[in-house]
Tab-separated table of C-alpha atoms in Angstrom:
chain	number	residue	atom	x	y	z
D	1	VAL	CA	-0.318	22.927	81.890
D	2	VAL	CA	-2.857	25.595	80.934
D	3	PRO	CA	-6.344	25.287	82.466
D	4	ALA	CA	-9.056	25.249	79.794
D	5	PRO	CA	-12.385	25.084	81.662
D	6	GLY	CA	-15.380	24.240	79.534
D	7	ALA	CA	-13.338	22.713	76.710
D	8	ARG	CA	-15.070	20.212	74.469
D	9	GLU	CA	-12.357	17.633	75.243
D	10	ALA	CA	-10.361	16.699	78.323
D	11	ALA	CA	-7.147	17.913	76.666
D	12	PRO	CA	-8.140	19.873	73.556
D	13	PHE	CA	-4.701	21.094	72.496
D	14	GLY	CA	-1.009	20.527	73.026
D	15	GLN	CA	2.232	21.775	71.552
D	16	SER	CA	5.887	20.835	71.844
D	17	LEU	CA	8.175	23.702	72.843
D	18	ARG	CA	11.753	23.719	71.588
D	19	GLY	CA	13.169	27.051	72.739
D	20	GLY	CA	15.158	27.165	75.991
D	21	GLY	CA	14.919	23.415	76.422
D	22	THR	CA	12.414	20.851	75.218
D	23	GLY	CA	8.995	20.857	76.824
D	24	LEU	CA	5.274	20.629	76.229
D	25	MET	CA	2.370	23.034	76.630
D	26	LEU	CA	-0.942	21.295	77.286
D	27	TYR	CA	-4.424	22.769	77.577
D	28	VAL	CA	-6.421	20.644	80.023
D	29	ASP	CA	-9.978	20.981	81.319
D	30	PRO	CA	-9.564	20.927	85.125
D	31	ARG	CA	-13.049	19.414	85.443
D	32	ALA	CA	-12.197	16.397	83.287
D	33	THR	CA	-12.563	13.027	84.991
D	34	LEU	CA	-9.776	10.475	85.133
D	35	PRO	CA	-11.467	8.245	82.507
D	36	GLU	CA	-11.815	11.291	80.227
D	37	LEU	CA	-8.145	12.153	80.689
D	38	ARG	CA	-7.128	8.540	80.049
D	39	GLY	CA	-9.269	8.546	76.931
D	40	SER	CA	-7.514	11.592	75.476
D	41	TRP	CA	-4.886	11.021	72.791
D	42	THR	CA	-3.394	14.520	73.103
D	43	LEU	CA	-0.856	13.897	75.863
D	44	THR	CA	0.434	10.705	74.254
D	45	HIS	CA	0.773	12.469	70.907
D	46	GLU	CA	2.681	15.400	72.355
D	47	LEU	CA	4.983	13.245	74.489
D	48	VAL	CA	6.082	11.351	71.380
D	49	HIS	CA	7.372	14.645	69.980
D	50	LEU	CA	10.021	14.527	72.719
D	51	ALA	CA	11.496	11.471	70.982
D	52	HIS	CA	12.707	13.423	67.959
D	53	PRO	CA	14.580	16.667	67.346
D	54	TYR	CA	12.984	19.673	65.679
D	55	LEU	CA	12.629	18.686	62.011
D	56	GLY	CA	11.798	22.112	60.571
D	57	ASP	CA	8.837	23.056	58.416
D	58	GLU	CA	9.636	20.511	55.713
D	59	GLY	CA	9.759	17.762	58.338
D	60	ARG	CA	6.394	18.490	59.943
D	61	TRP	CA	4.777	15.563	58.141
D	62	ILE	CA	7.384	13.201	59.571
D	63	ALA	CA	7.138	14.638	63.101
D	64	GLU	CA	3.334	14.577	63.137
D	65	GLY	CA	3.269	11.171	61.478
D	66	LEU	CA	5.452	9.609	64.163
D	67	ALA	CA	3.339	11.177	66.908
D	68	THR	CA	0.067	10.108	65.274
D	69	TRP	CA	1.245	6.532	64.665
D	70	TYR	CA	2.352	6.162	68.271
D	71	GLN	CA	-0.663	7.927	69.806
D	72	ASN	CA	-2.642	4.886	68.656
D	73	VAL	CA	-0.020	2.165	69.094
D	74	LEU	CA	1.015	3.211	72.613
D	75	ARG	CA	-2.524	3.658	73.895
D	76	ALA	CA	-3.366	0.147	72.692
D	77	ARG	CA	-0.252	-1.251	74.378
D	78	ALA	CA	-1.268	0.463	77.612
D	79	GLY	CA	-4.805	-0.949	77.420
D	80	ARG	CA	-6.401	2.485	77.066
D	81	ILE	CA	-7.961	1.425	73.767
D	82	SER	CA	-8.243	-2.004	72.183
D	83	ALA	CA	-5.995	-3.191	69.387
D	84	ASP	CA	-9.010	-3.145	67.055
D	85	GLN	CA	-9.778	0.463	68.007
D	86	ALA	CA	-6.169	1.433	67.313
D	87	TRP	CA	-6.097	-0.204	63.880
D	88	ARG	CA	-9.510	1.252	62.990
D	89	GLN	CA	-8.392	4.742	63.989
D	90	ILE	CA	-5.226	4.371	61.910
D	91	ALA	CA	-7.181	3.081	58.913
D	92	ALA	CA	-9.806	5.837	59.204
D	93	GLY	CA	-7.135	8.515	59.517
D	94	ILE	CA	-5.261	7.261	56.477
D	95	GLY	CA	-8.575	7.353	54.620
D	96	ARG	CA	-8.993	11.021	55.609
D	97	GLY	CA	-5.463	11.738	54.455
D	98	ILE	CA	-6.108	10.158	51.068
D	99	ALA	CA	-9.362	12.159	50.780
D	100	ASP	CA	-7.442	15.430	51.311
D	101	PRO	CA	-5.711	15.664	47.923
D	102	ALA	CA	-3.218	18.288	46.795
D	103	ASN	CA	-0.928	18.834	43.842
D	104	LEU	CA	1.889	19.753	46.214
D	105	SER	CA	4.678	17.347	47.043
D	106	LEU	CA	4.577	15.993	50.583
D	107	ARG	CA	7.607	18.139	51.403
D	108	ASP	CA	5.810	21.269	50.141
D	109	THR	CA	2.594	20.253	51.901
D	110	SER	CA	4.650	20.178	55.085
D	111	ARG	CA	6.036	23.652	54.383
D	112	ALA	CA	2.589	25.099	53.637
D	113	GLY	CA	1.878	25.766	57.294
D	114	PRO	CA	-0.933	24.986	59.752
D	115	GLY	CA	-4.464	24.693	58.458
D	116	ARG	CA	-3.599	23.668	54.895
D	117	HIS	CA	-4.152	20.014	54.021
D	118	THR	CA	-3.827	19.060	57.679
D	119	MET	CA	-5.215	15.555	57.207
D	120	ARG	CA	-2.857	14.882	54.327
D	121	LEU	CA	0.120	16.153	56.302
D	122	TYR	CA	-0.546	14.177	59.496
D	123	TRP	CA	-1.652	10.951	57.898
D	124	SER	CA	0.899	10.768	55.088
D	125	GLY	CA	3.530	10.836	57.826
D	126	THR	CA	1.598	8.186	59.750
D	127	ALA	CA	1.488	6.025	56.629
D	128	LEU	CA	5.251	6.368	56.276
D	129	ALA	CA	5.753	5.389	59.943
D	130	MET	CA	3.569	2.317	59.479
D	131	LEU	CA	5.342	1.310	56.276
D	132	GLY	CA	8.709	1.792	57.946
D	133	ASP	CA	7.845	-0.149	61.099
D	134	VAL	CA	6.397	-3.054	59.121
D	135	ALA	CA	9.385	-3.087	56.754
D	136	LEU	CA	11.862	-3.142	59.648
D	137	ARG	CA	10.000	-5.914	61.458
D	138	THR	CA	9.687	-8.133	58.368
D	139	ARG	CA	13.054	-7.664	56.692
D	140	ASP	CA	15.222	-10.730	56.126
D	141	GLY	CA	18.253	-11.476	58.239
D	142	SER	CA	18.123	-8.710	60.839
D	143	PRO	CA	14.564	-7.727	61.781
D	144	ALA	CA	14.268	-4.619	63.924
D	145	SER	CA	11.500	-2.097	64.632
D	146	LEU	CA	10.772	1.593	64.754
D	147	ASP	CA	10.680	1.220	68.553
D	148	LEU	CA	14.238	-0.097	68.616
D	149	ALA	CA	15.549	2.582	66.255
D	150	LEU	CA	13.999	5.396	68.306
D	151	SER	CA	15.093	3.930	71.648
D	152	ARG	CA	18.693	3.645	70.507
D	153	TYR	CA	18.571	7.116	68.989
D	154	LEU	CA	17.269	8.588	72.252
D	155	ALA	CA	20.090	6.905	74.158
D	156	CYS	CA	22.857	8.110	71.854
D	157	CYS	CA	21.822	11.324	70.220
D	158	ARG	CA	18.848	13.236	71.597
D	159	ALA	CA	21.006	15.606	73.644
D	160	ARG	CA	23.243	16.384	70.644
D	161	HIS	CA	20.630	16.947	67.950
D	162	VAL	CA	18.480	19.969	68.756
D	163	ARG	CA	17.508	20.383	65.110
D	164	ARG	CA	17.802	17.908	62.260
D	165	GLU	CA	16.878	17.776	58.586
D	166	PRO	CA	14.138	15.111	58.296
D	167	GLY	CA	16.008	12.861	55.881
D	168	ARG	CA	19.108	13.066	58.061
D	169	PHE	CA	17.069	12.172	61.154
D	170	LEU	CA	15.600	9.100	59.480
D	171	ALA	CA	19.091	8.121	58.317
D	172	ASP	CA	20.170	8.443	61.961
D	173	LEU	CA	17.400	6.023	62.941
D	174	ASP	CA	18.470	3.609	60.210
D	175	GLN	CA	22.015	3.759	61.485
D	176	GLN	CA	20.841	2.477	64.866
D	177	VAL	CA	19.416	-0.721	63.360
D	178	GLY	CA	21.326	-1.011	60.064
D	179	GLY	CA	20.121	-0.533	56.508
D	180	GLU	CA	18.409	2.362	54.761
D	181	THR	CA	14.752	1.502	55.290
D	182	LEU	CA	13.375	4.720	56.760
D	183	GLU	CA	15.503	7.159	54.802
D	184	GLY	CA	14.713	5.225	51.633
D	185	LEU	CA	10.974	5.554	52.224
D	186	TYR	CA	11.389	9.272	52.876
D	187	ARG	CA	13.418	9.870	49.721
D	188	SER	CA	10.872	7.902	47.695
D	189	HIS	CA	7.916	9.994	48.852
D	190	ALA	CA	9.034	13.465	49.994
D	191	ASP	CA	9.100	15.070	46.560
D	192	GLY	CA	6.113	13.240	45.116
D	193	SER	CA	2.480	14.315	45.370
D	194	ASP	CA	1.060	10.810	45.780
D	195	PHE	CA	-0.107	9.646	49.188
D	196	PRO	CA	2.094	6.735	50.338
D	197	ASP	CA	0.646	3.384	49.280
D	198	VAL	CA	-0.023	1.472	52.501
D	199	ALA	CA	-1.421	-1.637	50.784
D	200	PRO	CA	1.836	-3.619	51.315
D	201	ALA	CA	1.713	-2.880	55.051
D	202	TRP	CA	-1.937	-3.909	55.350
D	203	ARG	CA	-1.161	-7.169	53.509
D	204	ALA	CA	1.775	-7.945	55.810
D	205	LEU	CA	-0.443	-7.229	58.822
D	206	GLY	CA	-3.250	-9.376	57.447
D	207	ILE	CA	-5.704	-6.484	57.765
D	208	THR	CA	-8.332	-5.584	55.168
D	209	PRO	CA	-10.087	-2.222	55.716
D	210	ARG	CA	-13.761	-2.269	54.727
D	211	ASP	CA	-15.870	0.588	53.363
D	212	ASP	CA	-18.023	0.653	56.515
D	213	GLY	CA	-14.990	1.401	58.703
D	214	SER	CA	-14.617	-2.129	60.027
D	215	LEU	CA	-11.547	-4.291	59.533
D	216	GLU	CA	-11.145	-7.917	58.543
D	217	TYR	CA	-8.277	-9.738	60.249
D	218	GLY	CA	-6.517	-12.645	58.586
D	219	ASN	CA	-5.283	-15.683	60.488
D	220	ASP	CA	-1.908	-16.155	58.819
D	221	PRO	CA	0.516	-16.840	61.711
D	222	ALA	CA	3.120	-14.365	60.448
D	223	ALA	CA	0.516	-11.594	60.160
D	224	VAL	CA	-0.917	-12.335	63.599
D	225	ALA	CA	2.574	-12.275	65.111
D	226	LEU	CA	3.337	-8.953	63.402
D	227	ARG	CA	0.116	-7.350	64.665
D	228	ASN	CA	0.772	-8.605	68.179
D	229	ALA	CA	4.365	-7.367	68.126
D	230	ILE	CA	3.243	-3.841	67.191
């Protein structure tokens, strides 16, 4: 923990550290109040990075997408933000990702390095995490979840896999719950330049994003149950 007095946020920056063991470096304003610290998304985001191995430069969009998806989902589950706030932040972020266009494939965007198409990198990965979680939860016969895949992966494999190719990692997650959902989504999008289409996920969730940043929630029982489960 690195003191950062006078920072504009309670925890303005964090980074996962992979060398010599897995850890985190967090910059924290020592004058921040407990409500300000609880309101920060940084710690949650960085802790999620401990749930996956190092995915290399071409896997940055997957790593940051998982962390960004869960920084909102987990804070809502913990009551630190409301469910509506979480969905609005996800929808707004995806909008910023779509508004950050590039001719590069998502794999090459990931390789481009920090500071280039950051919104596209983070939020394309978040879109893929959302699509994957919704697909796992709504599949016929053997519904699962991204939570379940990650939990089983952590139990079986985290100590063995210090570094993993992103497609291989997502295949590992699929193996924990059966099928090829996550790897299939990755293979479908990694070498394309289009931002992942999240419309199917929004429909399944019964959520309609509006131009003013608000969301409309449908009352279909299956959609309500899916939103509540996430």
